[in-house]
XYZ file of C-alpha atoms in Angstrom:
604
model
C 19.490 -28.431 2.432
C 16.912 -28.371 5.441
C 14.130 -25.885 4.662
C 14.183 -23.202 7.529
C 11.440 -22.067 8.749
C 11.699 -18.391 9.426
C 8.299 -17.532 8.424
C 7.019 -19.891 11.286
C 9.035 -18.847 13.361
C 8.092 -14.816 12.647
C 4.774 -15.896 13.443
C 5.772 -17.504 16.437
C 7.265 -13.870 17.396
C 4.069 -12.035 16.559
C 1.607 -13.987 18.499
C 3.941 -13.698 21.854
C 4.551 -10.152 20.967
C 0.508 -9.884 21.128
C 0.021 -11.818 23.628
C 2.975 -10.428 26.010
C 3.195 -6.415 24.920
C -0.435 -5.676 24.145
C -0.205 -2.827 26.694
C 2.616 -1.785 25.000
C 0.800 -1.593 21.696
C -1.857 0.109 22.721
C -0.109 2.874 24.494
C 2.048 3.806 21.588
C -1.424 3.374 19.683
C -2.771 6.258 21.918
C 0.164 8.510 21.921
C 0.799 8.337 17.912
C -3.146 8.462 17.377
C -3.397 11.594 19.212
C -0.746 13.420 17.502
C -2.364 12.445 14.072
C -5.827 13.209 14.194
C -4.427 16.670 16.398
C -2.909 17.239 13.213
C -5.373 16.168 10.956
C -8.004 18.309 12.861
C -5.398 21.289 12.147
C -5.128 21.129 9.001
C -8.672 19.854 8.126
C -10.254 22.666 10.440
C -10.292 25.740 7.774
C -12.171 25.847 4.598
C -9.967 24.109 2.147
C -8.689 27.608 0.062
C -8.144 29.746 3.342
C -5.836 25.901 3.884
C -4.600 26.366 0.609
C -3.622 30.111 0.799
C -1.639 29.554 4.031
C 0.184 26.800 2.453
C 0.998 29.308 -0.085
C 2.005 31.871 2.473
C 4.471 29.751 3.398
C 6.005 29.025 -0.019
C 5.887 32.679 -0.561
C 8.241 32.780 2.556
C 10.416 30.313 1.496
C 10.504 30.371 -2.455
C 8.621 33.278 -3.170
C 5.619 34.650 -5.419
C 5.433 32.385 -8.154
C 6.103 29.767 -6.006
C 3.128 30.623 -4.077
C 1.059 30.959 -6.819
C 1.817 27.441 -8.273
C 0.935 25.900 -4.869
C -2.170 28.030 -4.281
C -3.178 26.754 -8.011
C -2.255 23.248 -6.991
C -4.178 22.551 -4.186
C -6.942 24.398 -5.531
C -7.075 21.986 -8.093
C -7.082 19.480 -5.217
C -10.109 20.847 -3.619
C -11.568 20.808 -7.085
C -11.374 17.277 -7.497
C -13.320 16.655 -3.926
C -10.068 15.164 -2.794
C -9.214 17.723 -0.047
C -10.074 15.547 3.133
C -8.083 13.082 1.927
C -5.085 15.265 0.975
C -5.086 16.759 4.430
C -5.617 13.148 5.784
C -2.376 12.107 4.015
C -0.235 15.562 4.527
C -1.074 14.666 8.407
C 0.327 11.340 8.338
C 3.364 12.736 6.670
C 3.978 15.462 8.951
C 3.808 13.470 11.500
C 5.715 10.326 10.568
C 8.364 12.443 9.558
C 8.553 14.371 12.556
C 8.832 11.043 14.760
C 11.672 9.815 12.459
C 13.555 12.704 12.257
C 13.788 12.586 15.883
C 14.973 9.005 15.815
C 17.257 9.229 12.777
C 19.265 12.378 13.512
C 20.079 11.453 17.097
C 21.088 7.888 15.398
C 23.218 9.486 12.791
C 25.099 11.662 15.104
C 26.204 8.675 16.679
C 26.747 6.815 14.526
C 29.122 9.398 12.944
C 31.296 9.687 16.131
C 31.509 6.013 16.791
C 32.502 3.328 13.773
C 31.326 0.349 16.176
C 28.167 1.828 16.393
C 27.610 2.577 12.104
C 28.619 -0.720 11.592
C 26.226 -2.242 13.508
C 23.276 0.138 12.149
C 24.083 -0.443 8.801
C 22.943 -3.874 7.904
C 20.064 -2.719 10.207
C 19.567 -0.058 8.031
C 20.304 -1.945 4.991
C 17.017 -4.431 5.906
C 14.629 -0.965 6.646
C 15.650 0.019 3.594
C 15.698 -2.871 1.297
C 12.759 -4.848 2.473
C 9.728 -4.814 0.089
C 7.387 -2.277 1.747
C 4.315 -3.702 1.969
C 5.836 -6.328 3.639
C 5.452 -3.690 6.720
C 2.103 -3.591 6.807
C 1.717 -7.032 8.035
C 3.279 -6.543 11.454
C 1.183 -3.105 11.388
C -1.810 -4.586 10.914
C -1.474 -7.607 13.309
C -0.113 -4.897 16.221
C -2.203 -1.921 15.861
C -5.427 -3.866 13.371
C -6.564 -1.006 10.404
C -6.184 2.695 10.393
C -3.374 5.355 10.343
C -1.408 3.369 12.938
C 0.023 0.414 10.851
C 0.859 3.042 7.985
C 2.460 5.000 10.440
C 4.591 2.603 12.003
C 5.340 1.509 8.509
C 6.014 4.727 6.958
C 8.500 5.357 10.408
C 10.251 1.911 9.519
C 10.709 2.617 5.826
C 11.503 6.104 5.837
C 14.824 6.265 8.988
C 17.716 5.117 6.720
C 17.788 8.209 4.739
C 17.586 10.107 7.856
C 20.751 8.023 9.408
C 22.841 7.470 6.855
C 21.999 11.472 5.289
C 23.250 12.619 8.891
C 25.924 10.658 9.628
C 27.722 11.272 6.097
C 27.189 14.858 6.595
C 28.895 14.955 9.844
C 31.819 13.046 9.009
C 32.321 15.150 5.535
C 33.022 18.408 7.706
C 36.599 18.858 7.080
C 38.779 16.800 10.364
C 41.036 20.578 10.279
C 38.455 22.612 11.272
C 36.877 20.099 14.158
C 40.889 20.317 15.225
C 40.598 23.782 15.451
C 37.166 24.133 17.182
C 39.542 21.746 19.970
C 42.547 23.602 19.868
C 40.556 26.266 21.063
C 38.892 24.398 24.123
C 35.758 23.299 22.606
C 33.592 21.261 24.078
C 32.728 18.220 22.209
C 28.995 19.073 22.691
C 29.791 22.631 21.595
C 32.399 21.335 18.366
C 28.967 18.840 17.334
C 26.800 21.767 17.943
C 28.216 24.740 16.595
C 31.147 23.062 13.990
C 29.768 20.382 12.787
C 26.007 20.616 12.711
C 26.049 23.849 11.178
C 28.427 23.130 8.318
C 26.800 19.747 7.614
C 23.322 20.962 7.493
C 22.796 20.402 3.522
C 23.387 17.338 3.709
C 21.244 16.459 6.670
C 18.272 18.650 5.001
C 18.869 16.784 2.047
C 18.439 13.877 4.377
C 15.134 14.976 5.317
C 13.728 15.829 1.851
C 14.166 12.065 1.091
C 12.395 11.422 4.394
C 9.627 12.467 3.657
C 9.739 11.624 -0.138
C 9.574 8.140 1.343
C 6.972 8.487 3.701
C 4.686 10.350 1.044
C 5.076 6.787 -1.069
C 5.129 4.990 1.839
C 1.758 6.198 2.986
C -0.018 5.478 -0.465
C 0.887 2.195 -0.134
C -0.391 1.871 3.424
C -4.124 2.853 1.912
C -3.902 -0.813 1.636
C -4.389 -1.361 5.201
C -6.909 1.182 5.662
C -4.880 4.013 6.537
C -7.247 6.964 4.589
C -6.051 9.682 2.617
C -4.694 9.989 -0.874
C -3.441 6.061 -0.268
C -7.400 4.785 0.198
C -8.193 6.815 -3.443
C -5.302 5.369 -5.656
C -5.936 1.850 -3.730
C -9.845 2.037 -5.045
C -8.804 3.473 -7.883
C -6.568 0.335 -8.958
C -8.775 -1.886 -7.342
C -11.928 -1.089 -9.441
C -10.022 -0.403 -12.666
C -11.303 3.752 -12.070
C -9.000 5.552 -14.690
C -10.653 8.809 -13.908
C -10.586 8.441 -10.206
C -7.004 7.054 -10.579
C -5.684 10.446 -12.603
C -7.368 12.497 -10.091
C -6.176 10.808 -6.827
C -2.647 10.342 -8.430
C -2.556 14.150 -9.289
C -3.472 15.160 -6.112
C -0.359 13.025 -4.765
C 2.197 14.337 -7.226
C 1.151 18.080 -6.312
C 1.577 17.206 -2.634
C 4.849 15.832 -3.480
C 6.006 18.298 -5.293
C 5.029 21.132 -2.779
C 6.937 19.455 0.126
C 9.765 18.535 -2.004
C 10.359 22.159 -3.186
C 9.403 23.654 0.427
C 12.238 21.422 2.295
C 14.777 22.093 -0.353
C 13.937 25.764 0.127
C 13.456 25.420 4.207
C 17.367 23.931 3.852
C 18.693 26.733 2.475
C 16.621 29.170 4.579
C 18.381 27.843 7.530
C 21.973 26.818 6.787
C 24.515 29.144 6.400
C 25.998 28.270 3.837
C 22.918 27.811 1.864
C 21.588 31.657 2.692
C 24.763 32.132 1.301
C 24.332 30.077 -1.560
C 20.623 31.953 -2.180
C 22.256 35.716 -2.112
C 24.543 35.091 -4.859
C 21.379 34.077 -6.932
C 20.004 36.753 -6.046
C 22.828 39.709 -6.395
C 22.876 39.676 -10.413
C 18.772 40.610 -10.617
C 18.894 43.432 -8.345
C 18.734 46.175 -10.987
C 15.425 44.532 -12.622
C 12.387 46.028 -10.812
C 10.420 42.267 -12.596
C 13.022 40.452 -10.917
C 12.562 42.294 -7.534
C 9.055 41.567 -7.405
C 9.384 37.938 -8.227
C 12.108 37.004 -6.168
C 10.538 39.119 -3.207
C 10.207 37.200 -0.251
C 8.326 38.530 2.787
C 10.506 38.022 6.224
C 9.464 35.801 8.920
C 7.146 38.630 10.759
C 5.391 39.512 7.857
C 4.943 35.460 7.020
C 3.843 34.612 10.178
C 0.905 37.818 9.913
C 0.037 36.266 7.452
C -0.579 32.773 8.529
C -2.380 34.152 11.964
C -4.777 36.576 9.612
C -5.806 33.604 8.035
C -6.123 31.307 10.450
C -8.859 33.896 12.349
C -10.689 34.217 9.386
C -10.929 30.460 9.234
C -11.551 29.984 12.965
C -14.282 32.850 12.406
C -15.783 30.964 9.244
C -15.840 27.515 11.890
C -17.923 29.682 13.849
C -20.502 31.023 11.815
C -20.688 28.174 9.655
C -21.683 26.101 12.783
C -23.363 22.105 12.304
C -26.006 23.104 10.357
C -26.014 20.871 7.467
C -25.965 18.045 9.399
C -29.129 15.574 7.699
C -32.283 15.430 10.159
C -33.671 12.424 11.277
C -37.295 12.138 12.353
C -37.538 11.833 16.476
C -39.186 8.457 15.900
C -36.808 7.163 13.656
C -34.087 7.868 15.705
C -32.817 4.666 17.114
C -29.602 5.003 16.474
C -28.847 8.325 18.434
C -25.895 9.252 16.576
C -24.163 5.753 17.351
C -21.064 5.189 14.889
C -20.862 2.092 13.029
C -17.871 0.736 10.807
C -18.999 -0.917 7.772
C -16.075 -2.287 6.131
C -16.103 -3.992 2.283
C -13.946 -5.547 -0.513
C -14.567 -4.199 -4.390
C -16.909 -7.224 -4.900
C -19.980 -5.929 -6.732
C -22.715 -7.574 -4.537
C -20.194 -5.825 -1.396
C -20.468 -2.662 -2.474
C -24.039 -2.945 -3.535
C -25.218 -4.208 0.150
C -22.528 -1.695 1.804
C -23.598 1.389 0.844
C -27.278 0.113 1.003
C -27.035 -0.185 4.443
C -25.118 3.034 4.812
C -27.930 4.604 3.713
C -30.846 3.054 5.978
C -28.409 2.725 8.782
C -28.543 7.236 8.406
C -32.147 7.142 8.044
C -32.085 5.373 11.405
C -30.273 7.620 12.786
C -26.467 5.912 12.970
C -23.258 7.284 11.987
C -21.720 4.961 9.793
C -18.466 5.004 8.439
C -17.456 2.976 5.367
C -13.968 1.812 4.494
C -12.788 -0.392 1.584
C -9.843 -3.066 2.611
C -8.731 -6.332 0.948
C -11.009 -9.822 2.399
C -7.330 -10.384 5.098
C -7.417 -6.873 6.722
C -11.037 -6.452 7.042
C -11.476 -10.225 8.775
C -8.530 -9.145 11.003
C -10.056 -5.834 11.741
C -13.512 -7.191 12.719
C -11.179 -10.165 14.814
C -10.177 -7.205 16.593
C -12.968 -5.186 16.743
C -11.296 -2.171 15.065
C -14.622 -2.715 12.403
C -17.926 -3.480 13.412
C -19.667 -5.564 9.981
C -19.015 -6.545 6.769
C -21.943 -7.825 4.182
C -20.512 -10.366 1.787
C -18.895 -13.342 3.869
C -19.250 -16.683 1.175
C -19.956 -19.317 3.722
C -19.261 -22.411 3.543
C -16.290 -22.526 1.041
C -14.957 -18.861 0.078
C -14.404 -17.151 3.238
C -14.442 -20.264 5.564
C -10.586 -19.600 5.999
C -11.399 -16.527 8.023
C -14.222 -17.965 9.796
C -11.807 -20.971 11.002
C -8.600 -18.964 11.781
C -10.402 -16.287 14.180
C -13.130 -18.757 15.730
C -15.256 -16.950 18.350
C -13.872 -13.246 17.683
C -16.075 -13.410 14.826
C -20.280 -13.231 14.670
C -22.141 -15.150 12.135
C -24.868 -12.463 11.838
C -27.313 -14.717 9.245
C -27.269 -15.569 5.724
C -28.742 -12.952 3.487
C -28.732 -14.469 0.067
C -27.999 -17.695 -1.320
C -27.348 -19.978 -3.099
C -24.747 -18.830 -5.211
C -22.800 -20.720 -7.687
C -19.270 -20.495 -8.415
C -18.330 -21.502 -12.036
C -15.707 -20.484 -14.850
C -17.012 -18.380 -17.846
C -16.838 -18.051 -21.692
C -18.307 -15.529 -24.305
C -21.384 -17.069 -26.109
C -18.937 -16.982 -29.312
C -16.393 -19.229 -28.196
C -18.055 -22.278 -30.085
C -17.276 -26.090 -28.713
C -16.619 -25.014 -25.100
C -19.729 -25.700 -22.939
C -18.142 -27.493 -20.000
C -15.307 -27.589 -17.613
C -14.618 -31.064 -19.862
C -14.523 -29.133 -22.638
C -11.637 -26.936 -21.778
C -9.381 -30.245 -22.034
C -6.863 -29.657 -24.912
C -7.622 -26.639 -25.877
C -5.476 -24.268 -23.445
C -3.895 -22.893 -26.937
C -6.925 -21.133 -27.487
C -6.796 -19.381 -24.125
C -3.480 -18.673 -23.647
C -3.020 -20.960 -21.344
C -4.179 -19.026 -18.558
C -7.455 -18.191 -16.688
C -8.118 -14.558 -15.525
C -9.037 -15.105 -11.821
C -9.604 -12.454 -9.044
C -8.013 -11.507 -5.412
C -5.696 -15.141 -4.762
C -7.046 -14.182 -1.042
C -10.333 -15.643 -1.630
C -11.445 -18.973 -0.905
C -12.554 -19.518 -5.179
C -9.145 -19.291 -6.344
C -8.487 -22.003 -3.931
C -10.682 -24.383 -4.637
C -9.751 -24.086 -8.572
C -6.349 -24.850 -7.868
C -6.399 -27.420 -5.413
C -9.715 -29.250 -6.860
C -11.728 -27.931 -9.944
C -8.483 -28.482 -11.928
C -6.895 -31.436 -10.785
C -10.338 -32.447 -11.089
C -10.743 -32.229 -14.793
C -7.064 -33.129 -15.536
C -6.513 -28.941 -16.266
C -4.160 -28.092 -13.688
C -0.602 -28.897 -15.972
C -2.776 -27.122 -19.217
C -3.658 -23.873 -17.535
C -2.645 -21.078 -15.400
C -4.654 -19.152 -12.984
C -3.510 -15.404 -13.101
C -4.562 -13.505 -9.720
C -5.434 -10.378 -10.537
C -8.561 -8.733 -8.748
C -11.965 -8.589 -9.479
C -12.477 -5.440 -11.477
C -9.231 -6.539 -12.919
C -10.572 -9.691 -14.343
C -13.848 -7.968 -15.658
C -11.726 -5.387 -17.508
C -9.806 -8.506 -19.346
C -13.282 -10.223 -19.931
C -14.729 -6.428 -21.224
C -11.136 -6.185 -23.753
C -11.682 -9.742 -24.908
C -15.163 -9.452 -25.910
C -14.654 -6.104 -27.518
C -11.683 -7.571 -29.619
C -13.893 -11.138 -30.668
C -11.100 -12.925 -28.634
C -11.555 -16.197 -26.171
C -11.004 -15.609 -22.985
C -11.589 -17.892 -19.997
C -12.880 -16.303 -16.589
C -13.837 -16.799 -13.006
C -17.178 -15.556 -12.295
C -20.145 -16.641 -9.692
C -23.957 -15.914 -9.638
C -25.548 -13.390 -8.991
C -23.094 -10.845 -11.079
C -24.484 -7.879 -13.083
C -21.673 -9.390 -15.856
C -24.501 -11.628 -17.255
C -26.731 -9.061 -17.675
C -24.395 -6.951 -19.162
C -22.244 -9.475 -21.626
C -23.482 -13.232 -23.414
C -21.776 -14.972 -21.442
C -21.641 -18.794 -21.151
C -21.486 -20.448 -17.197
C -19.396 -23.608 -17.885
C -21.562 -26.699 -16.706
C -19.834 -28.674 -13.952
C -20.557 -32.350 -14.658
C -18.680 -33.753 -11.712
C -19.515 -31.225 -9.654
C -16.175 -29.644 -8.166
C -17.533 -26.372 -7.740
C -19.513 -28.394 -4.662
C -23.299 -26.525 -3.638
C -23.569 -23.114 -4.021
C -23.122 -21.206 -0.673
C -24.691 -18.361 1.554
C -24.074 -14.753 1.804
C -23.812 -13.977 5.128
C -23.711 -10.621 7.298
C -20.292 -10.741 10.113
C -19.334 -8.547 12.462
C -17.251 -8.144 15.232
C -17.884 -10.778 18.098
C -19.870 -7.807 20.570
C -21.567 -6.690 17.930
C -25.375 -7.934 19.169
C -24.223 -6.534 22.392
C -23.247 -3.460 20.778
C -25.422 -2.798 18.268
C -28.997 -4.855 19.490
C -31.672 -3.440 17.020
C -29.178 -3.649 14.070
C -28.278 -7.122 14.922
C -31.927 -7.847 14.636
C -32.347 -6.081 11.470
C -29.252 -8.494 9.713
C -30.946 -11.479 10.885
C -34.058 -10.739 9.345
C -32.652 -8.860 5.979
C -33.119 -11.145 2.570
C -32.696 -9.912 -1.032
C -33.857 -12.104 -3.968
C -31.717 -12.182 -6.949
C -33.962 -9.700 -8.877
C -33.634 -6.759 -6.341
C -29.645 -7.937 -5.734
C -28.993 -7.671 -9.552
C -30.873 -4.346 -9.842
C -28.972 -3.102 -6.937
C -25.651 -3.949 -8.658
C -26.680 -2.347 -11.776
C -27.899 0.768 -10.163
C -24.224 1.164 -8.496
C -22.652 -0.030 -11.738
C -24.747 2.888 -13.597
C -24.307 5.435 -10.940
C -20.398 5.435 -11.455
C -17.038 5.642 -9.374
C -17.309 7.608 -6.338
C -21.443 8.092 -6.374
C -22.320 4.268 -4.970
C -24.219 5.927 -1.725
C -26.040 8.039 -3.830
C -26.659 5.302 -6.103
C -28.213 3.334 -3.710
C -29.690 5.828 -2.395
C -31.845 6.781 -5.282
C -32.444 2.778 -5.601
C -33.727 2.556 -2.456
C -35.846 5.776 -2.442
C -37.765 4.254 -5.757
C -39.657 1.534 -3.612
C -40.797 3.016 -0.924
C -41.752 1.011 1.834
C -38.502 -0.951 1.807
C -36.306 1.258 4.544
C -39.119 0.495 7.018
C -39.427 -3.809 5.530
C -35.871 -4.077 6.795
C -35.067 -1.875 9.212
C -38.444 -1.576 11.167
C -38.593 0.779 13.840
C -41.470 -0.597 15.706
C -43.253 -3.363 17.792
């Protein structure tokens, strides 16, 4: 059978998509990015418990009081865990994904229920949304509209519909055929038999429709923190990535709570506005009327009284924006001031010497006076993102072997902006106690003792390459062994396991890494040398970015870090903890003074 290639040809598709419907992209970029950060600015506007008590206005409205009271306890808890920007972040990409698909799917369902041809062409259509692995969406997203809310969006829009469609259309067609003969008998209107037969009476089912909407788009928009899209998503992403169980409970928490509050406010929302589910609620309610408890805790203010509420609140927090004002914004002295409130995205994978140099540089590049912004993505997104200057620089580019993949595929859309450290070495690691094993040689035979496998890190990066293809083949390893991608933090959590436990492990690893400071640790020598010459840290950005950004440009070129100060660096971060690297480096960086103004001089 003749292989066919479909990938090549999906490729094919994307490029003349690009190339042919930019202007297309970038409209539907606009319109979608304004209604998100509208609603992010909404919702992120009033001081996170005057947020949170609103929010539980409006369960009081729909659920009532002790509804209310869980929520308000909920996403207090949020705003205890310093996770509130990024809950609003996410609860604005839901809100408006949703919306958007809702008023795709419903239309689509409607018609779907009044013509067969039409449901049986939507439904392997809908069968593909549905079934196809989701992060297979953020490819497409990614290439179309680079990193950001946008390619979570459009993904979230893409994965979430068929519930909508197929939710709408079966509730439509399950309203019994006599009564739609009646509503005809009578001179209905089909518009009017739809609209006031058939919507009506299948409502439940289509607000069941839309719980599962946005169910979907809640996961959906975790998933997308892959590609940079903020929120909740961005957390439990880091969280995973750096092995952060405490930063993982938190973040995933936060996400349950938020689930659980727009689960239980849509199932109550369906009730509140189909008939048969107001119904459905007073004969709940009839047997507790007698019980003056009961009254109180099934109370549920009307929609005048709800919506008081929400406006009283809302001025308080408009009237809290105002006195509060922009005060707390960090001075910068006049003459240090280059950067005039410029904003810069920094952009970084969870490699220690990334995160090290990141937030380094997001702390002199505020002491100059910049704006930067700092996002975590995997190596692909962030070299795409910088191709299409959606991020300005990234620190930790391996050149000539690692992250030469990048450097080839985008060409000129990329700037070299100078080697920073170097040379590295690339190698495979042992504990000091595995006895016998000193060399890649060594490892010959002996793949029993290892499990057969060796923990590697992100299969994106150019390392995990060249052991495969070379390094192996090269010592007669590659049928003995298996390489398990994981990711870095990943890999240094097996090596941290192993060592605890006595056990041999095998591990990639490179120099400089604060693991040999931290562990006895064996490099493995490289006899035939398949590792090749160490390699160069280098400094890339965007391809404008001397254009846009002239002083810092000339800063990059001239910044150098030996491996003492690197390694301190790293251990300061590593010391510091999840969640506090800028203040980490910070305090590193504000213990030799003098440095700020050795590589970012403001003078001459």
């Amino acid at each position: 059978m003749p292989r066919i290639n479909l990938g090549g040809w999906a490729e094919h598709a994307v490029s003349w998509l690009q190339a042919h419907l930019s202007w297309l992209f970038d409209a539907v970029n606009t319109v979608l990015s304004g209604m998100y950060d509208g609603v992010n600015a909404t919702l992120g506007a009033p001081d996170a418990l005057l947020m949170a008590g609103i929010l539980a206005v409006v369960a009081w409205w729909l659920r009532g009081l002790p509804a209310a009271v869980l929520a308000f306890a909920g996403l207090a808890l949020i705003d205890s865990f310093g996770l509130w920007d990024r809950a609003t972040a996410t609860l604005s990409l839901i809100l408006v994904a949703s919306v958007i698909t809702l008023v795709l799917a419903v239309p689509l369902g409607i018609w779907a229920a009044r013509d067969r041809r039409v449901s049986a062409v939507l439904r392997p259509v809908l069968d593909v949304m549905q079934t196809m692995p989701a992060f297979v969406y953020l490819i497409p997203g990614v290439m179309f509209f680079s990193i950001g809310p946008m390619p979570g969006l459009i993904a979230t829009i893409v994965f979430s519909m068929p519930p909508g469609v197929r939710m709408t259309e079966l509730g439509i067609r399950q309203v019994d055929a006599e009564l739609v003969e009646a509503a005809r008998a009578f001179g209905t209107t089909p518009r009017h038999t739809l609209t006031r037969v058939q919507l009506p009476l299948a409502l439940p089912t289509i607000m069941a429709g839309v719980n599962q909407v946005i169910m979907l788009a809640l996961s959906m928009v975790v998933i997308a923190g892959m590609a940079g899209a903020g929120g909740l998503g961005e957390s439990v992403y880091a969280a995973v990535t750096q092995v952060d169980i405490g930063g993982g409970v938190e973040s995933g928490l936060a996400v349950v709570v938020l689930a659980m509050y727009l689960d239980r406010m849509t199932g109550a929302l369906g009730k509140r506005v189909s008939p048969l589910g107001r119904r459905a609620s007073a004969k709940e309610a009839a047997p507790a009327r007698g019980l003056a408890s009961s009254k109180v805790l099934r109370y549920r203010p009307g929609t005048a009284v709800a919506t008081v509420g929400v406006v009283v609140l809302a001025l308080v927090a408009g009237g809290m924006q105002l006195v509060g004002g922009d005060g707390g914004r960090q001075a910068v002295a006049a003459g240090e001031n280059v950067g005039q409130g410029q904003r810069m995205k920094l952009g970084y994978f969870p490699w220690d010497e990334a995160v090290a140099s990141t937030y380094l540089w997001q702390n002199i590049l505020e002491d100059r006076g910049y704006k930067p912004d700092v996002k975590q993505l995997d190596p692909g997104p962030l070299y795409t993102a910088l191709a299409q200057g959606q991020m300005d620089v990234q620190f930790d580019a391996w050149l000539p072997t690692t992250h030469q993949q990048y450097m080839e595929r985008y060409g000129d859309k990329l700037a070299d902006l100078g080697a920073w450290y170097g040379p590295t070495s690339l190698e495979l690691t042992v504990p000091s106690y595995v006895k016998d094993v000193d060399s890649l040689a060594d490892l010959k035979g002996k793949a029993g003792t290892f499990g057969g496998k060796i923990v590697g890190i992100e299969s994106s990066a150019g390392m995990m390459g060249k052991l495969n293809d070379k390094v192996l083949k090269e010592y007669g390893l590659d049928g003995e062994y298996k390489v398990v991608s994981s990711s870095t933090s990943t890999m240094l959590a097996e090596l941290d396991r192993a060592i605890k436990k006595k056990q041999p492990i095998v591990t990639t690893l490179w120099s400089p890494h604060w693991a040999y400071g931290t562990y006895d640790l064996k490099k493995l020598k490289d006899p035939k040398g398949a590792w090749g010459e160490g390699e160069q840290i280098h400094a890339v950005g965007k391809k404008d970015f001397a254009r846009d950004f002239p002083r810092v440009a000339g800063w990059l070129k001239n910044f150098k870090m030996s491996e003492a100060d690197l390694s301190s660096l790293e251990a300061a971060v590593q010391k510091g903890g999840k969640g506090k690297e800028k203040d980490s480096a910070r305090r590193w960086l504000d213990a030799r003074p003098g440095l700020i103004d050795k590589l970012a001089p403001v003078t001459g």
